PDB file of C-alpha atoms in Angstrom:
ATOM      1  CA  MET Y  52      68.613 197.469  97.982  1.00  0.00           C
ATOM      2  CA  THR Y  53      68.990 194.363 100.129  1.00  0.00           C
ATOM      3  CA  ASP Y  54      71.237 194.641 103.171  1.00  0.00           C
ATOM      4  CA  THR Y  55      72.651 191.164 102.463  1.00  0.00           C
ATOM      5  CA  LYS Y  56      75.586 190.778 100.103  1.00  0.00           C
ATOM      6  CA  PRO Y  57      74.507 188.791  97.020  1.00  0.00           C
ATOM      7  CA  PRO Y  58      76.122 185.367  96.474  1.00  0.00           C
ATOM      8  CA  SER Y  59      79.156 185.099  94.228  1.00  0.00           C
ATOM      9  CA  GLY Y  60      78.224 181.960  92.299  1.00  0.00           C
ATOM     10  CA  VAL Y  61      76.409 182.361  88.985  1.00  0.00           C
ATOM     11  CA  LEU Y  62      73.888 179.617  89.773  1.00  0.00           C
ATOM     12  CA  ASP Y  63      73.330 181.039  93.255  1.00  0.00           C
ATOM     13  CA  ARG Y  64      72.634 184.460  91.776  1.00  0.00           C
ATOM     14  CA  GLY Y  65      70.169 183.059  89.267  1.00  0.00           C
ATOM     15  CA  LEU Y  66      68.308 181.193  92.012  1.00  0.00           C
ATOM     16  CA  LEU Y  67      68.313 184.356  94.098  1.00  0.00           C
ATOM     17  CA  LEU Y  68      66.522 186.219  91.311  1.00  0.00           C
ATOM     18  CA  LEU Y  69      63.921 183.462  91.020  1.00  0.00           C
ATOM     19  CA  SER Y  70      63.351 183.512  94.773  1.00  0.00           C
ATOM     20  CA  LEU Y  71      62.346 187.183  94.657  1.00  0.00           C
ATOM     21  CA  PHE Y  72      59.034 186.385  92.952  1.00  0.00           C
ATOM     22  CA  SER Y  73      56.024 185.730  95.174  1.00  0.00           C
ATOM     23  CA  MET Y  74      52.249 186.128  95.138  1.00  0.00           C
ATOM     24  CA  GLY Y  75      52.830 189.691  96.269  1.00  0.00           C
ATOM     25  CA  ARG Y  76      55.519 190.270  93.629  1.00  0.00           C
ATOM     26  CA  LYS Y  77      54.309 188.457  90.523  1.00  0.00           C
ATOM     27  CA  ARG Y  78      55.919 190.871  88.049  1.00  0.00           C
ATOM     28  CA  LEU Y  79      59.214 192.667  88.605  1.00  0.00           C
ATOM     29  CA  GLN Y  80      61.176 195.127  86.496  1.00  0.00           C
ATOM     30  CA  LEU Y  81      64.940 194.884  86.020  1.00  0.00           C
ATOM     31  CA  ARG Y  82      65.408 197.847  88.357  1.00  0.00           C
ATOM     32  CA  GLU Y  83      63.388 196.159  91.096  1.00  0.00           C
ATOM     33  CA  LEU Y  84      65.198 192.865  90.693  1.00  0.00           C
ATOM     34  CA  ALA Y  85      68.562 194.588  90.915  1.00  0.00           C
ATOM     35  CA  GLU Y  86      67.530 196.496  94.033  1.00  0.00           C
ATOM     36  CA  LEU Y  87      66.035 193.494  95.791  1.00  0.00           C
ATOM     37  CA  SER Y  88      68.940 191.187  94.978  1.00  0.00           C
ATOM     38  CA  GLY Y  89      71.785 193.627  95.509  1.00  0.00           C
ATOM     39  CA  LEU Y  90      73.127 192.843  92.037  1.00  0.00           C
ATOM     40  CA  ASP Y  91      74.105 195.541  89.580  1.00  0.00           C
ATOM     41  CA  LYS Y  92      71.757 195.917  86.618  1.00  0.00           C
ATOM     42  CA  ALA Y  93      74.226 194.565  84.076  1.00  0.00           C
ATOM     43  CA  THR Y  94      74.776 191.355  86.044  1.00  0.00           C
ATOM     44  CA  ALA Y  95      71.072 190.950  86.746  1.00  0.00           C
ATOM     45  CA  LEU Y  96      70.225 191.454  83.071  1.00  0.00           C
ATOM     46  CA  ARG Y  97      72.681 188.741  81.951  1.00  0.00           C
ATOM     47  CA  LEU Y  98      71.169 186.284  84.412  1.00  0.00           C
ATOM     48  CA  LEU Y  99      67.622 187.224  83.451  1.00  0.00           C
ATOM     49  CA  LYS Y 100      68.325 186.555  79.775  1.00  0.00           C
ATOM     50  CA  VAL Y 101      69.478 183.023  80.625  1.00  0.00           C
ATOM     51  CA  LEU Y 102      66.452 182.392  82.849  1.00  0.00           C
ATOM     52  CA  VAL Y 103      64.142 183.568  80.056  1.00  0.00           C
ATOM     53  CA  GLN Y 104      65.973 181.367  77.544  1.00  0.00           C
ATOM     54  CA  TRP Y 105      65.411 178.284  79.723  1.00  0.00           C
ATOM     55  CA  GLY Y 106      61.773 179.133  80.427  1.00  0.00           C
ATOM     56  CA  PHE Y 107      62.090 179.896  84.122  1.00  0.00           C
ATOM     57  CA  LEU Y 108      61.104 183.521  83.503  1.00  0.00           C
ATOM     58  CA  GLU Y 109      59.105 185.365  80.875  1.00  0.00           C
ATOM     59  CA  LYS Y 110      59.727 188.928  79.734  1.00  0.00           C
ATOM     60  CA  ASN Y 111      56.485 190.807  79.227  1.00  0.00           C
ATOM     61  CA  GLY Y 112      55.744 193.580  76.765  1.00  0.00           C
ATOM     62  CA  ASP Y 113      56.263 196.288  79.374  1.00  0.00           C
ATOM     63  CA  GLY Y 114      59.706 194.923  80.223  1.00  0.00           C
ATOM     64  CA  ALA Y 115      58.624 193.272  83.475  1.00  0.00           C
ATOM     65  CA  TYR Y 116      59.636 189.708  84.262  1.00  0.00           C
ATOM     66  CA  SER Y 117      57.358 186.981  85.622  1.00  0.00           C
ATOM     67  CA  PRO Y 118      57.739 183.238  86.288  1.00  0.00           C
ATOM     68  CA  GLY Y 119      57.790 181.070  83.176  1.00  0.00           C
ATOM     69  CA  PRO Y 120      56.354 177.648  82.247  1.00  0.00           C
ATOM     70  CA  ALA Y 121      59.428 175.681  83.324  1.00  0.00           C
ATOM     71  CA  ASN Y 122      58.418 176.272  86.925  1.00  0.00           C
ATOM     72  CA  LEU Y 123      55.030 174.653  86.302  1.00  0.00           C
ATOM     73  CA  ARG Y 124      56.728 171.616  84.793  1.00  0.00           C
ATOM     74  CA  LEU Y 125      58.958 171.225  87.831  1.00  0.00           C
ATOM     75  CA  SER Y 126      55.988 171.775  90.131  1.00  0.00           C
ATOM     76  CA  SER Y 127      54.116 168.930  88.457  1.00  0.00           C
ATOM     77  CA  ILE Y 128      57.146 166.648  88.734  1.00  0.00           C
ATOM     78  CA  PHE Y 129      57.580 167.561  92.397  1.00  0.00           C
ATOM     79  CA  LYS Y 130      53.952 166.777  93.161  1.00  0.00           C
ATOM     80  CA  ALA Y 131      54.155 163.464  91.311  1.00  0.00           C
ATOM     81  CA  THR Y 132      57.393 162.312  92.927  1.00  0.00           C
ATOM     82  CA  SER Y 133      57.400 163.871  96.403  1.00  0.00           C
ATOM     83  CA  ASN Y 134      56.903 161.320  99.151  1.00  0.00           C
ATOM     84  CA  LEU Y 135      55.670 164.107 101.434  1.00  0.00           C
ATOM     85  CA  MET Y 136      53.007 165.270  98.985  1.00  0.00           C
ATOM     86  CA  SER Y 137      51.709 161.769  98.295  1.00  0.00           C
ATOM     87  CA  ARG Y 138      51.419 161.127 102.030  1.00  0.00           C
ATOM     88  CA  ILE Y 139      49.933 164.442 103.107  1.00  0.00           C
ATOM     89  CA  GLU Y 140      47.214 165.097 100.532  1.00  0.00           C
ATOM     90  CA  PRO Y 141      44.891 162.180 101.524  1.00  0.00           C
ATOM     91  CA  PRO Y 142      44.758 163.067 105.250  1.00  0.00           C
ATOM     92  CA  ILE Y 143      44.278 166.762 104.386  1.00  0.00           C
ATOM     93  CA  ALA Y 144      41.171 165.784 102.394  1.00  0.00           C
ATOM     94  CA  ARG Y 145      39.901 163.526 105.181  1.00  0.00           C
ATOM     95  CA  ILE Y 146      40.317 166.237 107.816  1.00  0.00           C
ATOM     96  CA  SER Y 147      38.331 168.674 105.684  1.00  0.00           C
ATOM     97  CA  ALA Y 148      35.592 166.085 105.208  1.00  0.00           C
ATOM     98  CA  ARG Y 149      35.317 165.485 108.959  1.00  0.00           C
ATOM     99  CA  VAL Y 150      35.383 169.098 110.162  1.00  0.00           C
ATOM    100  CA  GLU Y 151      33.680 170.572 107.081  1.00  0.00           C
ATOM    101  CA  GLN Y 152      36.189 173.411 106.868  1.00  0.00           C
ATOM    102  CA  THR Y 153      39.168 174.135 104.620  1.00  0.00           C
ATOM    103  CA  THR Y 154      42.381 172.388 105.665  1.00  0.00           C
ATOM    104  CA  SER Y 155      45.850 173.406 104.448  1.00  0.00           C
ATOM    105  CA  PHE Y 156      49.493 172.539 104.973  1.00  0.00           C
ATOM    106  CA  PHE Y 157      52.136 175.287 105.060  1.00  0.00           C
ATOM    107  CA  ILE Y 158      55.914 175.258 105.220  1.00  0.00           C
ATOM    108  CA  ARG Y 159      58.310 178.114 105.856  1.00  0.00           C
ATOM    109  CA  SER Y 160      60.363 179.347 102.914  1.00  0.00           C
ATOM    110  CA  GLY Y 161      62.576 182.249 103.921  1.00  0.00           C
ATOM    111  CA  ASN Y 162      60.263 184.875 105.353  1.00  0.00           C
ATOM    112  CA  GLU Y 163      57.203 183.474 103.608  1.00  0.00           C
ATOM    113  CA  ARG Y 164      54.750 180.679 104.231  1.00  0.00           C
ATOM    114  CA  THR Y 165      54.106 178.485 101.229  1.00  0.00           C
ATOM    115  CA  CYS Y 166      51.016 176.334 100.772  1.00  0.00           C
ATOM    116  CA  LEU Y 167      51.938 172.785  99.746  1.00  0.00           C
ATOM    117  CA  ALA Y 168      48.493 171.212 100.079  1.00  0.00           C
ATOM    118  CA  ARG Y 169      44.893 172.368 100.470  1.00  0.00           C
ATOM    119  CA  ASP Y 170      41.418 170.912 100.256  1.00  0.00           C
ATOM    120  CA  HIS Y 171      38.729 173.230  98.859  1.00  0.00           C
ATOM    121  CA  ALA Y 172      35.775 170.871  99.180  1.00  0.00           C
ATOM    122  CA  TYR Y 173      33.884 172.883 101.747  1.00  0.00           C
ATOM    123  CA  GLN Y 174      34.788 176.572 101.577  1.00  0.00           C
ATOM    124  CA  ASP Y 175      36.590 177.751  98.469  1.00  0.00           C
ATOM    125  CA  PHE Y 176      37.229 181.436  99.225  1.00  0.00           C
ATOM    126  CA  ARG Y 177      39.399 183.528  96.936  1.00  0.00           C
ATOM    127  CA  TYR Y 178      41.015 184.879 100.086  1.00  0.00           C
ATOM    128  CA  PHE Y 179      42.850 181.613 100.625  1.00  0.00           C
ATOM    129  CA  ILE Y 180      46.414 181.104  99.426  1.00  0.00           C
ATOM    130  CA  ASP Y 181      46.325 178.545  96.635  1.00  0.00           C
ATOM    131  CA  VAL Y 182      48.638 175.539  96.419  1.00  0.00           C
ATOM    132  CA  GLY Y 183      52.107 176.760  95.489  1.00  0.00           C
ATOM    133  CA  GLY Y 184      51.293 180.298  96.594  1.00  0.00           C
ATOM    134  CA  SER Y 185      53.077 182.117  99.377  1.00  0.00           C
ATOM    135  CA  VAL Y 186      52.663 185.234 101.497  1.00  0.00           C
ATOM    136  CA  SER Y 187      54.895 187.016 103.942  1.00  0.00           C
ATOM    137  CA  LEU Y 188      54.911 185.593 107.454  1.00  0.00           C
ATOM    138  CA  ASP Y 189      54.657 189.175 108.673  1.00  0.00           C
ATOM    139  CA  GLU Y 190      51.061 189.285 107.428  1.00  0.00           C
ATOM    140  CA  GLY Y 191      50.137 187.047 110.355  1.00  0.00           C
ATOM    141  CA  GLY Y 192      47.562 184.312 110.641  1.00  0.00           C
ATOM    142  CA  ALA Y 193      47.542 181.090 112.623  1.00  0.00           C
ATOM    143  CA  ALA Y 194      49.894 179.197 110.294  1.00  0.00           C
ATOM    144  CA  ALA Y 195      52.387 182.081 110.222  1.00  0.00           C
ATOM    145  CA  GLN Y 196      52.456 182.371 114.010  1.00  0.00           C
ATOM    146  CA  LEU Y 197      52.875 178.618 114.384  1.00  0.00           C
ATOM    147  CA  LEU Y 198      55.747 178.562 111.870  1.00  0.00           C
ATOM    148  CA  PHE Y 199      57.430 181.437 113.691  1.00  0.00           C
ATOM    149  CA  ALA Y 200      57.167 179.557 117.000  1.00  0.00           C
ATOM    150  CA  TYR Y 201      58.908 176.476 115.638  1.00  0.00           C
ATOM    151  CA  THR Y 202      61.562 178.111 113.444  1.00  0.00           C
ATOM    152  CA  GLU Y 203      62.592 181.305 115.261  1.00  0.00           C
ATOM    153  CA  PRO Y 204      64.762 181.666 118.390  1.00  0.00           C
ATOM    154  CA  GLU Y 205      62.757 180.932 121.521  1.00  0.00           C
ATOM    155  CA  THR Y 206      60.768 183.737 123.142  1.00  0.00           C
ATOM    156  CA  PRO Y 207      58.176 183.492 125.940  1.00  0.00           C
ATOM    157  CA  ALA Y 208      55.373 183.863 123.392  1.00  0.00           C
ATOM    158  CA  TYR Y 209      56.767 181.179 121.079  1.00  0.00           C
ATOM    159  CA  ALA Y 210      57.398 178.866 124.043  1.00  0.00           C
ATOM    160  CA  ALA Y 211      53.776 179.307 125.108  1.00  0.00           C
ATOM    161  CA  THR Y 212      52.554 178.427 121.607  1.00  0.00           C
ATOM    162  CA  LYS Y 213      54.661 175.266 121.545  1.00  0.00           C
ATOM    163  CA  ALA Y 214      53.549 174.251 125.028  1.00  0.00           C
ATOM    164  CA  ARG Y 215      49.911 174.760 124.029  1.00  0.00           C
ATOM    165  CA  GLY Y 216      50.340 172.867 120.769  1.00  0.00           C
ATOM    166  CA  TYR Y 217      48.258 175.188 118.600  1.00  0.00           C
ATOM    167  CA  TYR Y 218      47.634 178.821 117.643  1.00  0.00           C
ATOM    168  CA  ILE Y 219      44.232 180.401 117.021  1.00  0.00           C
ATOM    169  CA  SER Y 220      43.826 183.554 114.964  1.00  0.00           C
ATOM    170  CA  ARG Y 221      40.731 185.662 114.415  1.00  0.00           C
ATOM    171  CA  GLY Y 222      40.809 188.338 111.766  1.00  0.00           C
ATOM    172  CA  GLU Y 223      44.593 188.646 111.554  1.00  0.00           C
ATOM    173  CA  ARG Y 224      44.557 188.531 107.746  1.00  0.00           C
ATOM    174  CA  ASN Y 225      40.830 188.854 107.091  1.00  0.00           C
ATOM    175  CA  LYS Y 226      38.269 189.954 109.663  1.00  0.00           C
ATOM    176  CA  HIS Y 227      35.728 187.352 108.515  1.00  0.00           C
ATOM    177  CA  PHE Y 228      37.875 184.274 109.148  1.00  0.00           C
ATOM    178  CA  ALA Y 229      39.088 182.254 112.103  1.00  0.00           C
ATOM    179  CA  SER Y 230      41.828 179.657 111.908  1.00  0.00           C
ATOM    180  CA  ILE Y 231      43.677 177.181 114.073  1.00  0.00           C
ATOM    181  CA  ALA Y 232      47.120 175.820 113.231  1.00  0.00           C
ATOM    182  CA  PHE Y 233      48.900 172.748 114.605  1.00  0.00           C
ATOM    183  CA  PRO Y 234      52.531 171.704 114.187  1.00  0.00           C
ATOM    184  CA  LEU Y 235      53.116 168.673 111.974  1.00  0.00           C
ATOM    185  CA  PHE Y 236      56.009 166.351 112.777  1.00  0.00           C
ATOM    186  CA  GLU Y 237      57.562 163.388 111.065  1.00  0.00           C
ATOM    187  CA  SER Y 238      57.423 160.131 113.007  1.00  0.00           C
ATOM    188  CA  ASP Y 239      60.968 160.839 114.271  1.00  0.00           C
ATOM    189  CA  GLY Y 240      59.832 164.145 115.795  1.00  0.00           C
ATOM    190  CA  SER Y 241      61.302 166.469 113.166  1.00  0.00           C
ATOM    191  CA  PHE Y 242      59.172 169.544 112.488  1.00  0.00           C
ATOM    192  CA  LEU Y 243      57.678 169.728 108.984  1.00  0.00           C
ATOM    193  CA  GLY Y 244      55.250 172.638 108.949  1.00  0.00           C
ATOM    194  CA  ALA Y 245      51.793 173.804 109.998  1.00  0.00           C
ATOM    195  CA  ILE Y 246      48.384 172.242 109.468  1.00  0.00           C
ATOM    196  CA  ALA Y 247      45.758 175.017 109.359  1.00  0.00           C
ATOM    197  CA  ILE Y 248      41.975 174.676 109.497  1.00  0.00           C
ATOM    198  CA  THR Y 249      40.092 177.818 108.470  1.00  0.00           C
ATOM    199  CA  GLY Y 250      36.471 178.890 108.246  1.00  0.00           C
ATOM    200  CA  MET Y 251      34.046 181.718 108.868  1.00  0.00           C
ATOM    201  CA  ALA Y 252      34.652 183.281 112.280  1.00  0.00           C
ATOM    202  CA  VAL Y 253      30.929 183.492 113.085  1.00  0.00           C
ATOM    203  CA  ASP Y 254      30.650 179.707 112.742  1.00  0.00           C
ATOM    204  CA  LEU Y 255      33.707 178.726 114.768  1.00  0.00           C
ATOM    205  CA  ASP Y 256      34.214 179.450 118.469  1.00  0.00           C
ATOM    206  CA  ASN Y 257      37.541 178.587 120.078  1.00  0.00           C
ATOM    207  CA  GLU Y 258      36.237 175.390 121.644  1.00  0.00           C
ATOM    208  CA  THR Y 259      35.198 174.095 118.230  1.00  0.00           C
ATOM    209  CA  LEU Y 260      38.543 175.030 116.712  1.00  0.00           C
ATOM    210  CA  ILE Y 261      40.455 173.252 119.462  1.00  0.00           C
ATOM    211  CA  SER Y 262      38.342 170.126 118.989  1.00  0.00           C
ATOM    212  CA  PHE Y 263      39.693 169.895 115.430  1.00  0.00           C
ATOM    213  CA  ARG Y 264      43.092 169.006 116.858  1.00  0.00           C
ATOM    214  CA  GLU Y 265      42.032 165.470 117.727  1.00  0.00           C
ATOM    215  CA  VAL Y 266      40.705 164.994 114.195  1.00  0.00           C
ATOM    216  CA  ALA Y 267      43.947 166.263 112.679  1.00  0.00           C
ATOM    217  CA  HIS Y 268      45.993 164.037 114.971  1.00  0.00           C
ATOM    218  CA  ALA Y 269      44.023 160.905 114.120  1.00  0.00           C
ATOM    219  CA  GLU Y 270      44.115 161.443 110.363  1.00  0.00           C
ATOM    220  CA  MET Y 271      47.770 162.445 110.225  1.00  0.00           C
ATOM    221  CA  ALA Y 272      48.778 159.499 112.433  1.00  0.00           C
ATOM    222  CA  MET Y 273      47.242 157.141 109.881  1.00  0.00           C
ATOM    223  CA  ALA Y 274      49.688 158.569 107.311  1.00  0.00           C
ATOM    224  CA  GLY Y 275      52.682 158.213 109.636  1.00  0.00           C
ATOM    225  CA  PHE Y 276      52.808 161.830 110.855  1.00  0.00           C
ATOM    226  CA  GLU Y 277      52.424 163.286 114.310  1.00  0.00           C
ATOM    227  CA  VAL Y 278      50.441 166.349 115.415  1.00  0.00           C
ATOM    228  CA  MET Y 279      50.932 165.686 119.117  1.00  0.00           C
ATOM    229  CA  LEU Y 280      54.100 164.072 120.436  1.00  0.00           C
ATOM    230  CA  ASP Y 281      54.156 161.649 123.350  1.00  0.00           C
ATOM    231  CA  THR Y 282      56.878 163.693 125.010  1.00  0.00           C
ATOM    232  CA  GLY Y 283      54.873 166.921 124.748  1.00  0.00           C
ATOM    233  CA  ASP Y 284      54.641 169.458 121.978  1.00  0.00           C
ATOM    234  CA  ARG Y 285      58.015 170.732 120.915  1.00  0.00           C
TER     235      ARG Y 285
END
């Protein structure tokens, strides 16, 4: 059971149940949902019935619950109306075209990193997290370490990452891949998330990965974002 007391509001509790699903937990039984949320089974069941009724969850033949079609509808609306998405997808594609590697944009959502944008034009590996997918930050990787550095309380290691302005990982999540992640800022300096460029480790030495930073900066600047700040990386 979670160590955190569940919220008291009905809507809050329903959203809590939805938030428990991830790429690592695609299907959950009532017992698991109750344990993870801290809700008693009777309360969880009442909320689950409403979420199924509105299409946010589906109940499968074995009794397990999984996300329903209403989430896809909202996802499509978000993509069509989000100012961030409309601005970030074109430069993501241009970066990939210039470096000939896969480029992605991740944000932090709780203790997970969620992929909001990705270009698959050059290396479409099944290992990659697809758009809308998320994995635990504890699994590591360049984007995860970068997100930790900018969203967790300061430590010497996080301070060093921010001062450097990037994080390189080799084999943290898969031994065959290397990745570099850069912080992405709005024009006012507010932190948005991590731009990650990933490819086969045998093809990418650290010098090559670091050179991608200038490409990312130039393309993101054209869309009104910042990868490097004039006052130094934050």
